[in-house]
CSV table of C-alpha atoms and ligand atoms in Angstrom, one decimal:
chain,number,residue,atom,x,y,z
A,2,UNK,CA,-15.4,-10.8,-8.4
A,3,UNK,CA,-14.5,-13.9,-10.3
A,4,UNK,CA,-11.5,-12.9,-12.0
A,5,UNK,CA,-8.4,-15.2,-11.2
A,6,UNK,CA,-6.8,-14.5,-7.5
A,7,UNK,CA,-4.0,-11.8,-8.3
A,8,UNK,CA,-2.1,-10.1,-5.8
A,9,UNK,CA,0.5,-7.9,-4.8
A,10,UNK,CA,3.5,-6.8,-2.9
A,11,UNK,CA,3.9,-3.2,-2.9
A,12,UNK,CA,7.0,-1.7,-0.6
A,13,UNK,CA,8.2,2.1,-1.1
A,14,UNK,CA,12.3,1.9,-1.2
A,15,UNK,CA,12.7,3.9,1.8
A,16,UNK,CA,14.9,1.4,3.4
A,17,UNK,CA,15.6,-2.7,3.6
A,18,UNK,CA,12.7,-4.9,5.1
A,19,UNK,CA,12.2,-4.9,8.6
A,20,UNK,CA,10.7,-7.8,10.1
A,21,UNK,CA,7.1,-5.7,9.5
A,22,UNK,CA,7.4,-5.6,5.9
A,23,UNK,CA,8.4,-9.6,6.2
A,24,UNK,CA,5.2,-10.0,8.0
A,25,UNK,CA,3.1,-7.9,5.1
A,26,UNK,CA,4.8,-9.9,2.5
A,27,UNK,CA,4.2,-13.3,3.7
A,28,UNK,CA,0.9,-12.3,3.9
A,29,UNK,CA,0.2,-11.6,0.6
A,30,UNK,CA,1.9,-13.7,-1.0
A,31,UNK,CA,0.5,-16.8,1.0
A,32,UNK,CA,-2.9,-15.8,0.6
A,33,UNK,CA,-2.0,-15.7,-2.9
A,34,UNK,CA,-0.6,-19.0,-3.2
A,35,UNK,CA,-3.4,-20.6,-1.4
A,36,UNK,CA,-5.9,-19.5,-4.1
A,37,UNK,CA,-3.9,-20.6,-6.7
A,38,UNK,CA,-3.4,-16.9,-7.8
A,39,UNK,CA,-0.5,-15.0,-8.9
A,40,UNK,CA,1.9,-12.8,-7.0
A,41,UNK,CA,3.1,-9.8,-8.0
A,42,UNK,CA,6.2,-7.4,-6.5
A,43,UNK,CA,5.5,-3.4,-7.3
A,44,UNK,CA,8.0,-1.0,-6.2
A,45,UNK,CA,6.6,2.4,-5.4
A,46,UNK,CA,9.4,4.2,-6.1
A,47,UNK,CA,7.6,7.9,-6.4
A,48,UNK,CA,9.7,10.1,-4.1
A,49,UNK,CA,13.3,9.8,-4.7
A,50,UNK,CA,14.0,12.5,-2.4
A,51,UNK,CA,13.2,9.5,0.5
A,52,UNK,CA,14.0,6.2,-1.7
A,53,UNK,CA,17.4,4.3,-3.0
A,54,UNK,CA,18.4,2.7,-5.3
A,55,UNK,CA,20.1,0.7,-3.0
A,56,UNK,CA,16.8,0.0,-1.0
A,57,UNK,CA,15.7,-1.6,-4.1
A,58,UNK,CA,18.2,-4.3,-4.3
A,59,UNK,CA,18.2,-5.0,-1.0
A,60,UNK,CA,14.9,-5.3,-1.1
A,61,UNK,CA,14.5,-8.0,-3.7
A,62,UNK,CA,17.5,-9.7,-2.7
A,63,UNK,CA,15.6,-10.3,0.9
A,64,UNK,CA,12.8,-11.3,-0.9
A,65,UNK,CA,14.6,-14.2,-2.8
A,66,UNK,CA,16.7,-15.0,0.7
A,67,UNK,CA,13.1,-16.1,2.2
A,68,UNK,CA,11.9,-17.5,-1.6
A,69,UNK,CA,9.4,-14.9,-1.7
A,70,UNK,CA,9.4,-15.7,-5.4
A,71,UNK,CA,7.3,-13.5,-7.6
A,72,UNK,CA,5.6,-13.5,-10.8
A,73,UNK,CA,5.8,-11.8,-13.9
A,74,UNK,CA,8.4,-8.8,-13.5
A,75,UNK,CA,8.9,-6.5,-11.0
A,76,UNK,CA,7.1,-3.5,-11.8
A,77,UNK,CA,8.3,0.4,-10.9
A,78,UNK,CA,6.3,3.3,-10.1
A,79,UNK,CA,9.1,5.6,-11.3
A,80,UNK,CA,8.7,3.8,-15.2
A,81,UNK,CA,4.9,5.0,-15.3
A,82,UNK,CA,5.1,8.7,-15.0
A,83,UNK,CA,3.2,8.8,-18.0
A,84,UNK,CA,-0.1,6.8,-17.3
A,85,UNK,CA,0.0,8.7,-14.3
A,86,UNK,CA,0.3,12.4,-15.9
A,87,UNK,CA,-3.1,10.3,-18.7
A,88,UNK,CA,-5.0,9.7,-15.6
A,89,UNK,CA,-4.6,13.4,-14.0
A,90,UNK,CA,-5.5,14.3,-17.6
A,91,UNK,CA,-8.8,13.0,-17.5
A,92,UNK,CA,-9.8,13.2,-13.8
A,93,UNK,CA,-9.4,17.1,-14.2
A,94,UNK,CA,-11.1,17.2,-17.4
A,95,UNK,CA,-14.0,15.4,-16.0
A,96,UNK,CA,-13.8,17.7,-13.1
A,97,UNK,CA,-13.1,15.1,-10.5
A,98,UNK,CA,-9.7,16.7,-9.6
A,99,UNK,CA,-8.8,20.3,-9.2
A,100,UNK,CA,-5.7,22.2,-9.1
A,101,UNK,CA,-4.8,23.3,-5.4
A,102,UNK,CA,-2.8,26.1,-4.7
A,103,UNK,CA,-3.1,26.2,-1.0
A,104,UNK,CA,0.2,26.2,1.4
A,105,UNK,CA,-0.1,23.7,4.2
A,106,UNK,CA,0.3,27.2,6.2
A,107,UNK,CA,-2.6,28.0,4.7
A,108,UNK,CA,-5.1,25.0,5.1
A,109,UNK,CA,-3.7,24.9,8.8
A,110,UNK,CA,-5.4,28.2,9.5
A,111,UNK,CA,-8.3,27.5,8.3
A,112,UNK,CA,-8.7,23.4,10.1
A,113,UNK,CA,-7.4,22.4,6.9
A,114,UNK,CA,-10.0,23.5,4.8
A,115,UNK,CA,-9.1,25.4,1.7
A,116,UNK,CA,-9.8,29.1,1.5
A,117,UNK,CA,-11.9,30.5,-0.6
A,118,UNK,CA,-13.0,27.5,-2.0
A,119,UNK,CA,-10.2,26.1,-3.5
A,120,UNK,CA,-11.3,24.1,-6.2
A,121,UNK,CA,-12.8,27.2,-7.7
A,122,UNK,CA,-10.3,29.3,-7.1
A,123,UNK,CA,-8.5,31.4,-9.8
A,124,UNK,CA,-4.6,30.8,-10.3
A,125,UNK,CA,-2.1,32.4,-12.5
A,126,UNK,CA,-0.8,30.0,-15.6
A,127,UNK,CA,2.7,28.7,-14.0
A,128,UNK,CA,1.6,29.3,-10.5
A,129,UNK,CA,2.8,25.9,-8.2
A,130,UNK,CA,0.1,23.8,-7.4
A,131,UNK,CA,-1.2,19.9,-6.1
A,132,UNK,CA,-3.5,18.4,-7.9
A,133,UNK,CA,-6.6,17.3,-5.6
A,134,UNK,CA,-9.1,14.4,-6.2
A,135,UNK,CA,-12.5,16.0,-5.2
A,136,UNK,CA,-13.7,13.5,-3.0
A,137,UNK,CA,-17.5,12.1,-3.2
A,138,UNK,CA,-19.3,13.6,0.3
A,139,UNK,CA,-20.9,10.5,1.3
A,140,UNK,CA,-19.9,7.3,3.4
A,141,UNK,CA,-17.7,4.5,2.2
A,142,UNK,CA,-18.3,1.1,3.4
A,143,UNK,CA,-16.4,-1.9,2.4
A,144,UNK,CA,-16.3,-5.5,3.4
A,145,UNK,CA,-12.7,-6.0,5.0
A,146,UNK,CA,-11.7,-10.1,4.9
A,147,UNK,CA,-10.5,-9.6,8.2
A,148,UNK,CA,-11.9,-6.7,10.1
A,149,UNK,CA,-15.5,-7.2,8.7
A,150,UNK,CA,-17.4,-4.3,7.6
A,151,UNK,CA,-15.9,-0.8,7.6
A,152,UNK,CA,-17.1,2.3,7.4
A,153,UNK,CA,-15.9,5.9,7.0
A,154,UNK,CA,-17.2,9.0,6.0
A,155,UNK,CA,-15.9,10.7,3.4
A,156,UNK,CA,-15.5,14.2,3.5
A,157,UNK,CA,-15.4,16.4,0.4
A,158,UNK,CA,-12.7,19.0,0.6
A,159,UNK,CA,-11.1,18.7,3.7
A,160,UNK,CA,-9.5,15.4,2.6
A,161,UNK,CA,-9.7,15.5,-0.8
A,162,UNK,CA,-6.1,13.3,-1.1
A,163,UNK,CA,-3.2,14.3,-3.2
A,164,UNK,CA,-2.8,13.2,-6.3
A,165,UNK,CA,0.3,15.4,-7.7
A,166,UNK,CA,2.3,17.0,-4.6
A,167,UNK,CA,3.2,20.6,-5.6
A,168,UNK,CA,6.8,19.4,-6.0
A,169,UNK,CA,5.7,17.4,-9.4
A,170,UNK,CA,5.9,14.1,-7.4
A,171,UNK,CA,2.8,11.7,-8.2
A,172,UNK,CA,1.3,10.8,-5.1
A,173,UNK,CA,1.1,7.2,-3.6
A,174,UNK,CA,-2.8,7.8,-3.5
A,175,UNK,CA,-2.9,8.0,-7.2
A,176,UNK,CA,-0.3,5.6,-8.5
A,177,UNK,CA,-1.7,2.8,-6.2
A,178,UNK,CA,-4.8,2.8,-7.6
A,179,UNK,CA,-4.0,3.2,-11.1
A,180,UNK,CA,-1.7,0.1,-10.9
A,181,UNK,CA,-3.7,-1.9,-8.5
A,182,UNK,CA,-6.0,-1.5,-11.7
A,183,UNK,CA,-3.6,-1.6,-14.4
A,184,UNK,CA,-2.2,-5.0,-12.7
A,185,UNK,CA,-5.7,-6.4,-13.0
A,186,UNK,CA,-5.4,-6.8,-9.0
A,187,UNK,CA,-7.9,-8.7,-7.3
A,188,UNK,CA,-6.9,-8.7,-3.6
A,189,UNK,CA,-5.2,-6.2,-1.5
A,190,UNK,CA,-3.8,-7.9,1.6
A,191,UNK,CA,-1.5,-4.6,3.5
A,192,UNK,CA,-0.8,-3.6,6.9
A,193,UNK,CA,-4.0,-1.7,8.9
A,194,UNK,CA,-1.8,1.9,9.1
A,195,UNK,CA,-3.3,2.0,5.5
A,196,UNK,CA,-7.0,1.3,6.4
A,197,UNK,CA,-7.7,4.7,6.6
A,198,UNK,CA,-6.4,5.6,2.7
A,199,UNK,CA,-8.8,2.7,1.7
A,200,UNK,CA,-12.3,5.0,1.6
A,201,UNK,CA,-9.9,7.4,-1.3
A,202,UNK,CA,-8.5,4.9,-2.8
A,203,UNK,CA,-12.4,3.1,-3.8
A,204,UNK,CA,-13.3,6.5,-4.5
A,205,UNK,CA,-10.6,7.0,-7.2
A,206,UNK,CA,-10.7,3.6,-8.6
A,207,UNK,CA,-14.5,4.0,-9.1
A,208,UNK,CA,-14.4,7.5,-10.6
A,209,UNK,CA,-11.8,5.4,-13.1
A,210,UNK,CA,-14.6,3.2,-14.1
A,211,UNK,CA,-12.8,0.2,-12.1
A,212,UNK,CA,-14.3,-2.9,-10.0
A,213,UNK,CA,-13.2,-2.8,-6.1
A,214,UNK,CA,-10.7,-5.3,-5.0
A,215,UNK,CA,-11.5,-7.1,-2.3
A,216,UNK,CA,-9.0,-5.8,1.2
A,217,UNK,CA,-7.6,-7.7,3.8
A,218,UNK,CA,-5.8,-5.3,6.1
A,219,UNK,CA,-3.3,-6.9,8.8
A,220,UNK,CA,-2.6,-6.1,12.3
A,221,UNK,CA,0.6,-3.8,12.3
A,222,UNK,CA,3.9,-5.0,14.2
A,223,UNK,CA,5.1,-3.0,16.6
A,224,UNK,CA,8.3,-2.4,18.6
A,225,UNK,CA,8.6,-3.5,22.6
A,226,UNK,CA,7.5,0.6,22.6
A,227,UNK,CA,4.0,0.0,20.8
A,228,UNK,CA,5.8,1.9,17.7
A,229,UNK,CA,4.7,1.1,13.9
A,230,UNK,CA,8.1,-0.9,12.8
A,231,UNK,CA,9.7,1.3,10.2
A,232,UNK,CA,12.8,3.3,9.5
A,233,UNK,CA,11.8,6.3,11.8
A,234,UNK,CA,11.7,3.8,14.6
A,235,UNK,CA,14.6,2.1,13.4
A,236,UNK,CA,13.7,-1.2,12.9
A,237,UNK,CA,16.4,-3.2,12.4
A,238,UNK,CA,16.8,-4.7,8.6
A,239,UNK,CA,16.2,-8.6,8.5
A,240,UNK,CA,18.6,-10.8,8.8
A,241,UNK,CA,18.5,-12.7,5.5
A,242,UNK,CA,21.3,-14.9,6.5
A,243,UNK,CA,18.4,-16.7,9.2
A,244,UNK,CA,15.2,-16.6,6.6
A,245,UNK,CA,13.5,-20.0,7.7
A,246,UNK,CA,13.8,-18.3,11.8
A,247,UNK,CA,12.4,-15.3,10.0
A,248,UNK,CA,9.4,-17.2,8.5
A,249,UNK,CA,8.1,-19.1,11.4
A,250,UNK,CA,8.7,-15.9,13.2
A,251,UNK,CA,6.7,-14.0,10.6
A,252,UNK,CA,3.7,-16.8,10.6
A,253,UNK,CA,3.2,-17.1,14.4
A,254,UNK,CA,2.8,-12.9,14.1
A,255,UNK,CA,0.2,-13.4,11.7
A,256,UNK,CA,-1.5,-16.8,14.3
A,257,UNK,CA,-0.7,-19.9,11.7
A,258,UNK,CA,0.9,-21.5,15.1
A,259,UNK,CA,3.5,-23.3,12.4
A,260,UNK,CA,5.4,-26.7,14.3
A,261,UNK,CA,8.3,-25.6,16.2
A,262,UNK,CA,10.2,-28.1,13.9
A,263,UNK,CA,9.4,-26.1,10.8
A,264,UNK,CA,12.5,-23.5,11.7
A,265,UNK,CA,14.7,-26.4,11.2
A,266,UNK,CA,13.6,-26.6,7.3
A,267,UNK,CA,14.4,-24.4,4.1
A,268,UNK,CA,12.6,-21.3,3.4
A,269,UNK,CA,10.3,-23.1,0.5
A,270,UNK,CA,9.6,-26.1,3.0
A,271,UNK,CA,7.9,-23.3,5.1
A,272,UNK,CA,6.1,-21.3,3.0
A,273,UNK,CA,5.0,-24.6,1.3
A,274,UNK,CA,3.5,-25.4,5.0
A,275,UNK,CA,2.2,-21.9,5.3
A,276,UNK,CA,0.1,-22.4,1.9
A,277,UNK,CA,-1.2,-25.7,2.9
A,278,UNK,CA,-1.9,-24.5,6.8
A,279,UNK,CA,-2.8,-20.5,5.4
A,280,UNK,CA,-6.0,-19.8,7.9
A,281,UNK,CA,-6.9,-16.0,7.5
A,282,UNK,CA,-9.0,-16.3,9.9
A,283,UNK,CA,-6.7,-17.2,12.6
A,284,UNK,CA,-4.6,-13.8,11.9
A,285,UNK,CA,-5.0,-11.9,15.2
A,286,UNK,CA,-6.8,-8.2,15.1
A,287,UNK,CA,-4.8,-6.6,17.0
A,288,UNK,CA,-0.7,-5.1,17.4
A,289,UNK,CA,1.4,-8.1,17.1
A,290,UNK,CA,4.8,-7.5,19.1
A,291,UNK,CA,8.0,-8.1,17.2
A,292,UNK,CA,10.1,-10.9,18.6
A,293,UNK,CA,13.6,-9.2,19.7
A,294,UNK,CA,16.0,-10.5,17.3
A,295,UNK,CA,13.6,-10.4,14.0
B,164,LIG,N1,3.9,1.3,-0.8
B,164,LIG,C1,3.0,1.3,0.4
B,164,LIG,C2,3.9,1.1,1.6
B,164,LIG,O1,5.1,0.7,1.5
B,164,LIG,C3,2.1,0.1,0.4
B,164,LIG,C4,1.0,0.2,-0.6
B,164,LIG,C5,-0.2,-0.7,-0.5
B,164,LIG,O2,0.0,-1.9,-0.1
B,164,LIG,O3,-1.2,-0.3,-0.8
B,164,LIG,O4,3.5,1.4,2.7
């Protein structure tokens, strides 16, 4: 791929950034930087049944506190309702989506495949339904920037993803891909609890006539319990008012070994060191633990 490095940042507002999402972001955005590419925030703001309002704000405004600065403007998931209802359009016109009626009840019963062959299966007008990508039965393989190659096997059916949750909600599944294309994105840097929605996420992107972007997938921080950091583990929001201890914190998790003297220094005096010094290959492939007081 020889398009110009562009990249993103792509929280759902479910609450402020942890010391995680710090990690994810600093990522991206210095791997960005280093290549001279761009660096795009995306909010994917598709379930407001579980987001804020609130969480947005606070979200950006800890972004600016650590000069996360972005380019172009921030883009929401909720504004794009209708390129996603386009896409759904023609992915069930060219039969590579279905309409699902199936009850999670249902697909538990039967080791979550759908009865009576869903995708064929007759439903009334009206009747409430997901809309399923059908997945491709082979095996995906990709070439992670960190992990090396992966490979999963795709299986059609049983995990044909989401794409419109019964409830009318677009699914993160969907309105990744289509903006990850839409954004002309070239490199996906995100934690590793997504690894396993990357095989889908080719798939659809593909069937949408799109060139892969290339994936680096980070090690995940975790809590002094080995527990994802996120809001159902309660991980505490950052402490903008301390962004430069947050940074060198956040660059040591990801094994840039930044001077010990670099705290001392502003926010953009750090991530200017962490573009100069950014070594992906030094990120570690494994759980890093969060420091206490992140
Ligand atoms: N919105 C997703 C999340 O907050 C990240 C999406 C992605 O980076 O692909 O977990």
């Amino acid at each position: 791929m020889n398009s110009p490095y562009r990249g993103r940042f792509a929280p759902s507002p479910t609450g402020p950034l942890h010391f995680g999402s710090l990690v994810t972001g600093l990522a991206s955005y210095l791997d960005a930087r280093a290549r001279g590419g761009r660096w795009l925030v995306r909010i994917e703001d598709l379930d407001p049944l579980r987001e804020s309002e609130e969480a947005v704000t606070r979200i950006l405004r800890s972004l600016e506190a650590h000069a996360l600065n972005w380019d172009e403007s921030v883009r929401f998931q909720s504004e794009r309702h209708d390129v996603y209802e386009a896409t759904i359009d023609k992915l069930l016109a060219n039969r590579h989506a279905y309409r699902c009626i199936c009850s999670r009840k249902e697909l538990n019963e039967h080791g979550g495949r759908h009865p009576h062959r869903c995708p064929e299966r007759a439903h009334a007008p009206g009747q409430p339904h997901a809309i399923r990508l059908r997945l491709e039965s082979s095996t995906a393989h990709w070439q992670d920037r960190l992990l090396g190659l992966q490979q999963q096997t795709l299986r059609a059916e049983r995990d044909d993803p989401v794409l419109k949750r019964k409830e009318g909600f677009y699914a993160y599944q969907l309105a990744v891909v289509v903006d990850d294309i839409d954004q002309r994105m070239t490199d996906i840097v995100r934690g590793s609890d997504l690894l396993e929605t990357t095989p889908a996420q080719l798939n659809l992107a593909h069937l949408l006539g799109a060139q892969s972007p290339r994936y680096l997938h980070i090690p995940v921080i975790v809590n002094a319990d080995g527990q994802k950091l996120s809001k159902q583990t309660h991980a505490p929001a950052l402490n903008d008012r301390q962004p430069s201890t947050n940074l060198c914190r956040a660059l040591a998790a990801l094994g840039q070994q930044p001077p010990s003297a670099l705290s001392g220094e502003t926010p953009e005096h750090i991530l200017a060191w962490g573009r100069a010094h950014w070594t992906p290959d030094q990120i570690p492939l494994n759980c890093a633990t969060t420091p206490d007081s992140a």
